[in-house]
mmCIF file of C-alpha atoms and ligand atoms in Angstrom:
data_model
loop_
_atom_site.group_PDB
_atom_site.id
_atom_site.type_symbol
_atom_site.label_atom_id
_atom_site.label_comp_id
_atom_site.label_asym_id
_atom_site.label_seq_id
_atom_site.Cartn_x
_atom_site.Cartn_y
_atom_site.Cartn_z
ATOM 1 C CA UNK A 145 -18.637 -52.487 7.739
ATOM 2 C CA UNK A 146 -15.241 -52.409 7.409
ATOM 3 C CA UNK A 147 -12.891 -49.922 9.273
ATOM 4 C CA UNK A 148 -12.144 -47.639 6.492
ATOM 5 C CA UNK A 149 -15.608 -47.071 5.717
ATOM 6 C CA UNK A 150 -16.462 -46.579 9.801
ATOM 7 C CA UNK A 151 -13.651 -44.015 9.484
ATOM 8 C CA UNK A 152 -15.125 -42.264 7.208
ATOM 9 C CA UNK A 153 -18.703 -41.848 8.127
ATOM 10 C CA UNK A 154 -17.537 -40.257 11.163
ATOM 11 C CA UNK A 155 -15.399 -37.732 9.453
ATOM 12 C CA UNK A 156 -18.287 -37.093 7.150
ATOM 13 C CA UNK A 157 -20.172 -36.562 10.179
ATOM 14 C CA UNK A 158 -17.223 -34.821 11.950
ATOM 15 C CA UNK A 159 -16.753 -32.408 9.335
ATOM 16 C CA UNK A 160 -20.047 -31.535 7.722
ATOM 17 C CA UNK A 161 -18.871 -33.091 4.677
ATOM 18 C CA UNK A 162 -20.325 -34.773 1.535
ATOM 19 C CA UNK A 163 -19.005 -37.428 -0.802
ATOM 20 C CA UNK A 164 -19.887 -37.118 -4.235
ATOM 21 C CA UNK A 165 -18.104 -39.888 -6.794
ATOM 22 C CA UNK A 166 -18.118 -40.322 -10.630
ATOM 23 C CA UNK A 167 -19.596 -43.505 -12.240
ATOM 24 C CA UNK A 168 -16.291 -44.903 -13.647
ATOM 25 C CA UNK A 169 -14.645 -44.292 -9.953
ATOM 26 C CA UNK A 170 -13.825 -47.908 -8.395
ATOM 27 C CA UNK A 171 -16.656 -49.917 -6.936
ATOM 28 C CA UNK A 172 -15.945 -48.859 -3.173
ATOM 29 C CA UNK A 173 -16.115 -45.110 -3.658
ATOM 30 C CA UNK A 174 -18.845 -45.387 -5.861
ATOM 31 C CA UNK A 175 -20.621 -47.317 -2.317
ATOM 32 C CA UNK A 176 -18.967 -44.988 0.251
ATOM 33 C CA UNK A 177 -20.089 -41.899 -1.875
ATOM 34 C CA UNK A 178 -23.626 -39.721 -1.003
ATOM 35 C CA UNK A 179 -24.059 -39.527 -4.710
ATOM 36 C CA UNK A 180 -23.119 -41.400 -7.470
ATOM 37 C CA UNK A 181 -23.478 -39.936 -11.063
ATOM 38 C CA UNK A 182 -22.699 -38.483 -14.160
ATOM 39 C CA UNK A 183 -21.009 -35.625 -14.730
ATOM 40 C CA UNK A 184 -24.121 -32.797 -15.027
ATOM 41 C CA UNK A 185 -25.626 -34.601 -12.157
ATOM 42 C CA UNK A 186 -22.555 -34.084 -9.935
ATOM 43 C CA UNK A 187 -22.527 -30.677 -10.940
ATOM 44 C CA UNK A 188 -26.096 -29.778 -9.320
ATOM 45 C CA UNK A 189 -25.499 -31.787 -6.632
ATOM 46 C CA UNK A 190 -21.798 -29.823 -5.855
ATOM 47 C CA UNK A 191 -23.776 -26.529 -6.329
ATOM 48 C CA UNK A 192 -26.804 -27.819 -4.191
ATOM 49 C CA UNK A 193 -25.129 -29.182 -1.492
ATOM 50 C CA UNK A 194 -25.295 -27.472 2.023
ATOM 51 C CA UNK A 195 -22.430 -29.432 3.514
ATOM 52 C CA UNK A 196 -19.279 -27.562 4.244
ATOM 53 C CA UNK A 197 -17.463 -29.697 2.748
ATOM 54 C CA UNK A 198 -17.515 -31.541 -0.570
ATOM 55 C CA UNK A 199 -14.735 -34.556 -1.356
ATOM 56 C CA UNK A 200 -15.153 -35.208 -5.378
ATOM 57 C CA UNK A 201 -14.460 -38.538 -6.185
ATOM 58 C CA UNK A 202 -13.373 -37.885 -9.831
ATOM 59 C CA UNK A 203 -11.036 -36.310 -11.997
ATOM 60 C CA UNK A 204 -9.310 -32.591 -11.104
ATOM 61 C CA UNK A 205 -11.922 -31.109 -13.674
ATOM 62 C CA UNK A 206 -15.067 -31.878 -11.964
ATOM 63 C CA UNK A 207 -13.609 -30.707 -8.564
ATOM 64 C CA UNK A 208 -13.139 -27.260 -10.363
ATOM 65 C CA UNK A 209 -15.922 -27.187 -11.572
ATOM 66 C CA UNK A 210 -17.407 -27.864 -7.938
ATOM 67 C CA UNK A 211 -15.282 -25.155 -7.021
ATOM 68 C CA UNK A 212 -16.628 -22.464 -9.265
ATOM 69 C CA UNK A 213 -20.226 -23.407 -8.883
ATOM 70 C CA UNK A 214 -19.689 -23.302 -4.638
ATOM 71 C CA UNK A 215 -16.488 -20.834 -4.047
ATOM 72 C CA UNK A 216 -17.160 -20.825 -0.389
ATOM 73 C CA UNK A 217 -17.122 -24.736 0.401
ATOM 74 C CA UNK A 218 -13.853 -26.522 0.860
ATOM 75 C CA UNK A 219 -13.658 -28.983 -2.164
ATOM 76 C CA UNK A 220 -11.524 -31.527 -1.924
ATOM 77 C CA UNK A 221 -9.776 -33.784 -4.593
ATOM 78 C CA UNK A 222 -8.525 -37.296 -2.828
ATOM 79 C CA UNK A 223 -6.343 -37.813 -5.717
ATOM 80 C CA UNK A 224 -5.449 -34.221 -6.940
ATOM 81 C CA UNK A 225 -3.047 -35.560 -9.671
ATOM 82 C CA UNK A 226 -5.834 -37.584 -11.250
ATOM 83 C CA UNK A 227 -6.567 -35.704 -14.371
ATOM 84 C CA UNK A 228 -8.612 -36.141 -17.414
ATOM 85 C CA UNK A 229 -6.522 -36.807 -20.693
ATOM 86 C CA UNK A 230 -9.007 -34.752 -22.876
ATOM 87 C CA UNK A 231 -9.092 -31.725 -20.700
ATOM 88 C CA UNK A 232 -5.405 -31.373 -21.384
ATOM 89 C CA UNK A 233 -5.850 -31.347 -24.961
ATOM 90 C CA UNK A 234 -7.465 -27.684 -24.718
ATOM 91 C CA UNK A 235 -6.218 -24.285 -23.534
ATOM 92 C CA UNK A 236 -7.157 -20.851 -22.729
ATOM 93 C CA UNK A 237 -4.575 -19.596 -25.632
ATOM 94 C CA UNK A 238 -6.087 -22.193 -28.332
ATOM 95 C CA UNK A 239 -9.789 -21.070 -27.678
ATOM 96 C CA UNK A 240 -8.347 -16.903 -28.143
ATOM 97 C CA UNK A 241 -6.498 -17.991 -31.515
ATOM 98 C CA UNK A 242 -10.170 -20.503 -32.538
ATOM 99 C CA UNK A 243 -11.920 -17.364 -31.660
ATOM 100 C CA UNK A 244 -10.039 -14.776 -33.705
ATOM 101 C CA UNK A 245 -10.105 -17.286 -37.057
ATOM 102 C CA UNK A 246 -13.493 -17.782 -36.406
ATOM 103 C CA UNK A 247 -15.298 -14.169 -35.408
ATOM 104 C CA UNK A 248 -18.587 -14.450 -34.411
ATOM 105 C CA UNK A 249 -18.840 -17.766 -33.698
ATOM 106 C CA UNK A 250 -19.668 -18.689 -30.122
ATOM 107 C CA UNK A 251 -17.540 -20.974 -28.140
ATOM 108 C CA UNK A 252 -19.339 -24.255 -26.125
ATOM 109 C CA UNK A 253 -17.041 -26.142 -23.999
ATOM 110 C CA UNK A 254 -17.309 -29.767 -22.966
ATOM 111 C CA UNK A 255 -17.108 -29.639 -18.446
ATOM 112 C CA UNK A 256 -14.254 -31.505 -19.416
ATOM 113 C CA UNK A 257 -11.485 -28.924 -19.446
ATOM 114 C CA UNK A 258 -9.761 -26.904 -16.942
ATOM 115 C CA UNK A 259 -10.801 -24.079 -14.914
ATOM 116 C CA UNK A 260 -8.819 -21.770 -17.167
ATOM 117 C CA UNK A 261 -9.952 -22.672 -20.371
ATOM 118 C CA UNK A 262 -13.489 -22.430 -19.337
ATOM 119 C CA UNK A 263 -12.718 -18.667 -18.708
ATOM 120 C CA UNK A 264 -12.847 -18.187 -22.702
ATOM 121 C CA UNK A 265 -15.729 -20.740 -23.075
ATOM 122 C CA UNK A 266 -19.302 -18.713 -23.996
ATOM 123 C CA UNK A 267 -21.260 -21.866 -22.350
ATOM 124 C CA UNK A 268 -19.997 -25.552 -21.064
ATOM 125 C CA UNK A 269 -21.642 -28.145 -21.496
ATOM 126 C CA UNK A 270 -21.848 -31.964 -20.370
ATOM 127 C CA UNK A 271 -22.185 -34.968 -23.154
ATOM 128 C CA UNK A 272 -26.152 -34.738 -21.241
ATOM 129 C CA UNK A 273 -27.178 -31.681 -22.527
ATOM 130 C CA UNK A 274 -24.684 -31.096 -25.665
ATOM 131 C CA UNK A 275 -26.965 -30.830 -28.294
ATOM 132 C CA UNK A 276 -29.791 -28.285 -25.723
ATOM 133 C CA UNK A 277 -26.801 -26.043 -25.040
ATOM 134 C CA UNK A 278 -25.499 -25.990 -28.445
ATOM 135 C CA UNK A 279 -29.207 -25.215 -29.737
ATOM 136 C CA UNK A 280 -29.854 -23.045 -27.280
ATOM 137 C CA UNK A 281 -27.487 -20.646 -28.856
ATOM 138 C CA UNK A 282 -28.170 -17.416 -31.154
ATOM 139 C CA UNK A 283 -24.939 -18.111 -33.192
ATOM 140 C CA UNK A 284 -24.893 -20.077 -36.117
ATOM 141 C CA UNK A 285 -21.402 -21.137 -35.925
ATOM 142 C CA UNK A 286 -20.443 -22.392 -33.187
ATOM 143 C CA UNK A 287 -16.708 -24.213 -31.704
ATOM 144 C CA UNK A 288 -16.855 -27.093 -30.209
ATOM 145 C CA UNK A 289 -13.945 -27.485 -27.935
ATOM 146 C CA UNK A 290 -12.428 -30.373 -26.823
ATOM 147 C CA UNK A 291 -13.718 -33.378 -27.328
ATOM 148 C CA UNK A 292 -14.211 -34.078 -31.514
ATOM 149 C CA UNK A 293 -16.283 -37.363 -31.175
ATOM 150 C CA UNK A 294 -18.572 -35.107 -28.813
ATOM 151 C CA UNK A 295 -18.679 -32.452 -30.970
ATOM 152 C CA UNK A 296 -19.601 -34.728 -34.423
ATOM 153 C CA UNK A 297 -21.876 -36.221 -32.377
ATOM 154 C CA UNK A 298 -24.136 -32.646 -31.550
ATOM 155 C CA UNK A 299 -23.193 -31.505 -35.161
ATOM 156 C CA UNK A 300 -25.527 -34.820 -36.632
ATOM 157 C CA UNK A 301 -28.374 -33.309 -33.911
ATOM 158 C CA UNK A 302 -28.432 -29.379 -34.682
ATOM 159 C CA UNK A 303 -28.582 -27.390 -38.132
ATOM 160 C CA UNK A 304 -25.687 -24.994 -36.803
ATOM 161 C CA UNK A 305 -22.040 -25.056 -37.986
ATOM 162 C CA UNK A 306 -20.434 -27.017 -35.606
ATOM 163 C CA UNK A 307 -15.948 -26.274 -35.646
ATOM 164 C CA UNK A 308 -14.551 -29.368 -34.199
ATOM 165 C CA UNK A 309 -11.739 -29.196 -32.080
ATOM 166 C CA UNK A 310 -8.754 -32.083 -32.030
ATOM 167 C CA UNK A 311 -9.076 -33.046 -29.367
ATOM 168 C CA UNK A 312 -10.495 -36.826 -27.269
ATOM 169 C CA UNK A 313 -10.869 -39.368 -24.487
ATOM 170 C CA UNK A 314 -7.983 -41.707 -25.022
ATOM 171 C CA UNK A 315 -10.873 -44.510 -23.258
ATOM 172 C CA UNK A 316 -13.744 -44.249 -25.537
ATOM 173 C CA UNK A 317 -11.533 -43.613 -28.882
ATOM 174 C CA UNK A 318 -9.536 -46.991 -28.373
ATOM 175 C CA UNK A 319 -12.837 -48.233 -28.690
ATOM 176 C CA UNK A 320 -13.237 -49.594 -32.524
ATOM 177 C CA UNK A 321 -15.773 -51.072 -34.933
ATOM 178 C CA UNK A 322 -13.797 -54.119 -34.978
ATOM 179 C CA UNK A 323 -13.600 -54.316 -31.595
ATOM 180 C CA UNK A 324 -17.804 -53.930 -31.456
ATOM 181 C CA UNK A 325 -18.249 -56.087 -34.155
ATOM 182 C CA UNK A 326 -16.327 -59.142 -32.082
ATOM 183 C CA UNK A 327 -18.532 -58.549 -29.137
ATOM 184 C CA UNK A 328 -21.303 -58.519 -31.391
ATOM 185 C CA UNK A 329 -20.199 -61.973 -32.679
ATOM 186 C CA UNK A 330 -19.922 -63.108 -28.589
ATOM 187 C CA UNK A 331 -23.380 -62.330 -27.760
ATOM 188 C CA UNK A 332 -25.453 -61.872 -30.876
ATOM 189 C CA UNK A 333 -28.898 -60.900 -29.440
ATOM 190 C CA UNK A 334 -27.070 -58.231 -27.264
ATOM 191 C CA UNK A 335 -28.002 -54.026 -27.892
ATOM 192 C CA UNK A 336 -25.649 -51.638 -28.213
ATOM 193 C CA UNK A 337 -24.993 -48.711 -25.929
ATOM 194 C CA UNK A 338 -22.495 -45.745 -26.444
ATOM 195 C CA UNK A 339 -21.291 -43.112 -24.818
ATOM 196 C CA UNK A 340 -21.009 -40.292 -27.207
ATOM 197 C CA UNK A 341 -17.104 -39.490 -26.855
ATOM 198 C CA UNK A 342 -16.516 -42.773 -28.890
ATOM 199 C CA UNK A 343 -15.823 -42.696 -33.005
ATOM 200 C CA UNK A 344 -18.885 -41.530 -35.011
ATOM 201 C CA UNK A 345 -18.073 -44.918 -36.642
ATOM 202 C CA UNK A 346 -18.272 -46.906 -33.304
ATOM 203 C CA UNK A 347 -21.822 -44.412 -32.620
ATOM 204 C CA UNK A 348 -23.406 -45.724 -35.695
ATOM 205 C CA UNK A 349 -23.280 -49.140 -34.653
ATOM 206 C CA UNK A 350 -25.155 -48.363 -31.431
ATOM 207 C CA UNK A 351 -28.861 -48.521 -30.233
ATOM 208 C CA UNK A 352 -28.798 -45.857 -27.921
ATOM 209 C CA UNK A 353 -26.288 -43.080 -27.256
ATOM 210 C CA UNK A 354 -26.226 -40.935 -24.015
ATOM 211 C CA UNK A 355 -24.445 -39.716 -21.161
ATOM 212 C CA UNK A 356 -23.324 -42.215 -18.308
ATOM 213 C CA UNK A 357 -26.557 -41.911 -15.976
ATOM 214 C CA UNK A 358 -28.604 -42.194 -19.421
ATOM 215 C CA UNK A 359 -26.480 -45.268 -20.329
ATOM 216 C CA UNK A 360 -27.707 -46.827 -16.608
ATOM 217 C CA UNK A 361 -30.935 -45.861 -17.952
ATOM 218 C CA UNK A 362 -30.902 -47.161 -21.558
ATOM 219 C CA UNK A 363 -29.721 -50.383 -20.546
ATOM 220 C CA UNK A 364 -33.393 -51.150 -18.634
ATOM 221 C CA UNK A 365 -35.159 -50.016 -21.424
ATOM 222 C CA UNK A 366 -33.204 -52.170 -24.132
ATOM 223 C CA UNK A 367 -35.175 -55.492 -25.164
ATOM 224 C CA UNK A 368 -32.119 -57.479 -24.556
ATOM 225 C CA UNK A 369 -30.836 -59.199 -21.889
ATOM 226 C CA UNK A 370 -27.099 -58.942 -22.868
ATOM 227 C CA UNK A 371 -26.096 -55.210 -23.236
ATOM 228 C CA UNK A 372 -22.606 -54.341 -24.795
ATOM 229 C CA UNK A 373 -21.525 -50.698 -22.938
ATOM 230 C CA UNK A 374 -18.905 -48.892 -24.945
ATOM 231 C CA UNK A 375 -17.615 -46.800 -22.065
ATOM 232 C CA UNK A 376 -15.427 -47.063 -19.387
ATOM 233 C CA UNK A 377 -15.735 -50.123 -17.085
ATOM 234 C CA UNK A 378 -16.825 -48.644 -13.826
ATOM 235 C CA UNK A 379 -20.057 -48.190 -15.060
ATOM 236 C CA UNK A 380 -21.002 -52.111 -14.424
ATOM 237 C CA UNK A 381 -21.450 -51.615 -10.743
ATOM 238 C CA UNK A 382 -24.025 -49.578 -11.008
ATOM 239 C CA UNK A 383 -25.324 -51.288 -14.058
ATOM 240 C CA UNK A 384 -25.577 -54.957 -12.346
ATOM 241 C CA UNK A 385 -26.833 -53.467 -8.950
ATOM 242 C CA UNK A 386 -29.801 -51.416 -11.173
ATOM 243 C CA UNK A 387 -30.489 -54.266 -13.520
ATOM 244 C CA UNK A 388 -29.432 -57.682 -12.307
ATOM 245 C CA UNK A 389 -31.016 -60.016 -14.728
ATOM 246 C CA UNK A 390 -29.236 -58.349 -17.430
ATOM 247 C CA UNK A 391 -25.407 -59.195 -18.553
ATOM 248 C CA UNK A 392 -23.000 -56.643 -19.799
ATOM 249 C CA UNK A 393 -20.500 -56.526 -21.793
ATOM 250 C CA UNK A 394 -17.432 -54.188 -22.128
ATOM 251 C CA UNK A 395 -14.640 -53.273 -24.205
ATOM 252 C CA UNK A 396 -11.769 -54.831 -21.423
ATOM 253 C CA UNK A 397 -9.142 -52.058 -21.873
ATOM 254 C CA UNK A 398 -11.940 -48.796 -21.516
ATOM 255 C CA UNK A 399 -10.852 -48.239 -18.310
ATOM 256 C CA UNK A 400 -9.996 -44.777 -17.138
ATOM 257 C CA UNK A 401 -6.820 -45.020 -14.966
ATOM 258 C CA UNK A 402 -6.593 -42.146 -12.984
ATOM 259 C CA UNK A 403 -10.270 -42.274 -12.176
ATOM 260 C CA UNK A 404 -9.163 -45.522 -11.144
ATOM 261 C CA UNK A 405 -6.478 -43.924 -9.081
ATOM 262 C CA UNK A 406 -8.778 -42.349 -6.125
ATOM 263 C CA UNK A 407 -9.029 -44.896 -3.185
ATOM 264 C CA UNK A 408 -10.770 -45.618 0.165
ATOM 265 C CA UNK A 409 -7.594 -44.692 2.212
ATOM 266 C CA UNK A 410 -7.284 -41.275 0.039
ATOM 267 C CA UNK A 411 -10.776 -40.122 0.831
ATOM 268 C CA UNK A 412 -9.996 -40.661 4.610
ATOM 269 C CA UNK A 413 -6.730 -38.836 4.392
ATOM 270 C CA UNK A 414 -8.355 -35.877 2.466
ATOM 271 C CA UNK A 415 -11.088 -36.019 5.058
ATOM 272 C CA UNK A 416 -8.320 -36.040 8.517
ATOM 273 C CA UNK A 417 -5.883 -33.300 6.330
ATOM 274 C CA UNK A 418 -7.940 -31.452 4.237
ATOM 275 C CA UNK A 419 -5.125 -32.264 1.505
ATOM 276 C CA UNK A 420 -5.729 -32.069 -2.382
ATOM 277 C CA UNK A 421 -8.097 -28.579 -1.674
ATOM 278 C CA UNK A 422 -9.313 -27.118 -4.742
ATOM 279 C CA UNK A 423 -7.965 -23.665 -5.087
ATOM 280 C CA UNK A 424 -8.270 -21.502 -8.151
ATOM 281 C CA UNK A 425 -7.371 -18.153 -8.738
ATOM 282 C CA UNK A 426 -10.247 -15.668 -7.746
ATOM 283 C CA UNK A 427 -10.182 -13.925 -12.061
ATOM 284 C CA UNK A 428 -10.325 -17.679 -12.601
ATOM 285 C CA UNK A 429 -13.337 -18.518 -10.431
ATOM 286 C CA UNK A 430 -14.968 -15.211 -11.764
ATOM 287 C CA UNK A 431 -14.249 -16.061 -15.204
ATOM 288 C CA UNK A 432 -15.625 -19.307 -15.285
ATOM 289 C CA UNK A 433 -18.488 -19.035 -13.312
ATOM 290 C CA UNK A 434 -20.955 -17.534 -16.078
ATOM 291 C CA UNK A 435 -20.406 -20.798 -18.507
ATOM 292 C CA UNK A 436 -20.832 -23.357 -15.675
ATOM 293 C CA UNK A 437 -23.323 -21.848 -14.265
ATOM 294 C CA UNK A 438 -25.080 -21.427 -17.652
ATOM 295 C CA UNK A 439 -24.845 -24.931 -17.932
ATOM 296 C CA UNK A 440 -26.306 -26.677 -14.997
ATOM 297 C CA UNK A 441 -29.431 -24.198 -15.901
ATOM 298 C CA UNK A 442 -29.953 -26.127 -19.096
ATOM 299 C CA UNK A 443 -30.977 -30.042 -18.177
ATOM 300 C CA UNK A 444 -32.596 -31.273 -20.784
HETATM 301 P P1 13P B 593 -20.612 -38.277 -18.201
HETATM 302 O O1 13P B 593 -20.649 -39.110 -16.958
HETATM 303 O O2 13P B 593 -21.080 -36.895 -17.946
HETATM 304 O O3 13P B 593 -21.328 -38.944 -19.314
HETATM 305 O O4 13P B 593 -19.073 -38.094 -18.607
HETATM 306 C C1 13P B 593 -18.227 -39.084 -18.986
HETATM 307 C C2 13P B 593 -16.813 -38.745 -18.750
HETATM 308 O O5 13P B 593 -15.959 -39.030 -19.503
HETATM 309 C C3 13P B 593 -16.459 -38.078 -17.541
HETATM 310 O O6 13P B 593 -15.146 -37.820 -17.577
HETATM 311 FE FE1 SF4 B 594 -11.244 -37.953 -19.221
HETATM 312 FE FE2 SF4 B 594 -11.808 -40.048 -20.741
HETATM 313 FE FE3 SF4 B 594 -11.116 -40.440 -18.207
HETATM 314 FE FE4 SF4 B 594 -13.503 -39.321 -18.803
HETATM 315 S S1 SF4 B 594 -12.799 -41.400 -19.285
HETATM 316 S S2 SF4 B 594 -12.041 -38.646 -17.255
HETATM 317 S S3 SF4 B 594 -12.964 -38.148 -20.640
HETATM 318 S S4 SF4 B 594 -9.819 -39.559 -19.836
#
């Protein structure tokens, strides 16, 4: 075991703390981490937990949402300024203008978006249970908000009248049907797994489509033993430790950098500091507790 990761399991220890890490964080978090997982399955753990402390190996998003779902633990973000592209592509101001163009219609928000914009969300949602939450809904119309590839993607599962935002996940849409069909060509025999923030193009080529812990999943039950993933490359850690007789394949620039950005050395100094703490305004944590909490209720 190497010093880092001594240091660490006796802070953990030390501090009543848990580690909970994201399955497109780097190899050694994912193996340092308590819990490994996708983003609704981080969620229950974070609001489960009875540690004191909970370090979130992930973007600032999911640590918020941590935050609202357990106000009174210390969550802590080891890389604070690692942020998710698509969350930035939404605000509380955009959803009050969607809202007032569209009256009536209800407003489900992808977990990927800030704190603040989840204040004007009627119900968030993860790409795991989408398609329950939107259906579990009274309205008819309903905005999607932000991720568009998401959003097409529940619209082609539910009879309601799905508004699509602009926004995406700069990872998944670089992904394109040329791109898939090349791979294709490389391993012929090989399914097709997606994660649903790619193009609907890109989705129709695909065998199976489903959140990251589904995609770990899928890729056992596929009749293939090469497996093309179209999502971020962090996910083949778990994949080859799950499923080693099988061989994946990946698009080579899907990786998520500032996912990428949380390391070893961060986690200890968030541990010995308590730097990158998750604080949100108390109207904020309020605000936004309803539509997370509203969502971890709804698993599928
Ligand atoms: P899931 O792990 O919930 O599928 O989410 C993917 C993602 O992009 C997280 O940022
Ligand atoms: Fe955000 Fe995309 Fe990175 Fe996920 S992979 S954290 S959606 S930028």
């Amino acid at each position: 075991m190497s010093t880092v990761t001594e240091r660490i399991l006796q802070l953990k220890k030390e501090k009543n703390a848990v580690i909970l890490a994201h399955n497109y964080t780097s190899s050694d978090i994912q193996d340092a981490a308590d819990y490994v997982g996708d983003s609704l399955g981080l969620s229950i753990r974070a609001a489960e937990s009875d540690a004191d402390v909970i370090v979130f190996c992930g973007v600032s998003f999911m640590g918020e949402t941590a935050k609202i779902l357990s106000p009174e633990k210390t969550v802590l973000l080891p890389e604070p300024e690692a942020r998710c592209a698509m969350a930035s592509m939404c605000n509380a101001e955009q959803i009050r203008h969607a809202r007032q163009k569209n009256p009536g219609a209800a407003v489900v928000g992808y977990v990927n978006s800030t704190a603040e914009s989840k204040c004007g969300m009627d119900i968030c949602c993860t790409s795991s249970n989408a398609v329950a939450v939107v259906n579990s809904l009274k309205q008819k119309d309903v905005i999607f908000a932000p991720d568009m590839n998401l959003g097409a993607y529940v619209a082609s599962k539910t009879d309601k009248n799905i508004i699509l935002w602009d926004g995406f996940c700069p990872v998944h849409q670089s992904i394109t049907v040329r791109q898939v069909c090349a791979l294709k060509e490389m391993h012929p025999g090989a399914k097709i797994l997606a994660h649903p923030e790619c193009r609907p193009e890109v989705l129709a080529l695909a065998d199976g489509i489903g959140s990251t812990e589904k995609m770990l999943a899928m890729a056992g039950e596929v009749d293939s033993e090469d497996v093309i993933i179209l999502t971020e490359v962090g996910m083949r850690h778990r994949l080859e430790a799950l499923h080693p007789l099988k061989r994946f394949h990946f698009p080579i620039q899907a990786v998520c950098m500032t996912m990428k950005m949380i390391e070893l050395e961060s986690v200890v100094n968030a541990l010995e500091t308590f730097s990158g703490e998750v604080v949100l305004d108390p109207n904020v944590l309020k605000g936004a507790y309803a539509s997370v909490k509203r969502m971890i209720e709804l698993r599928d």
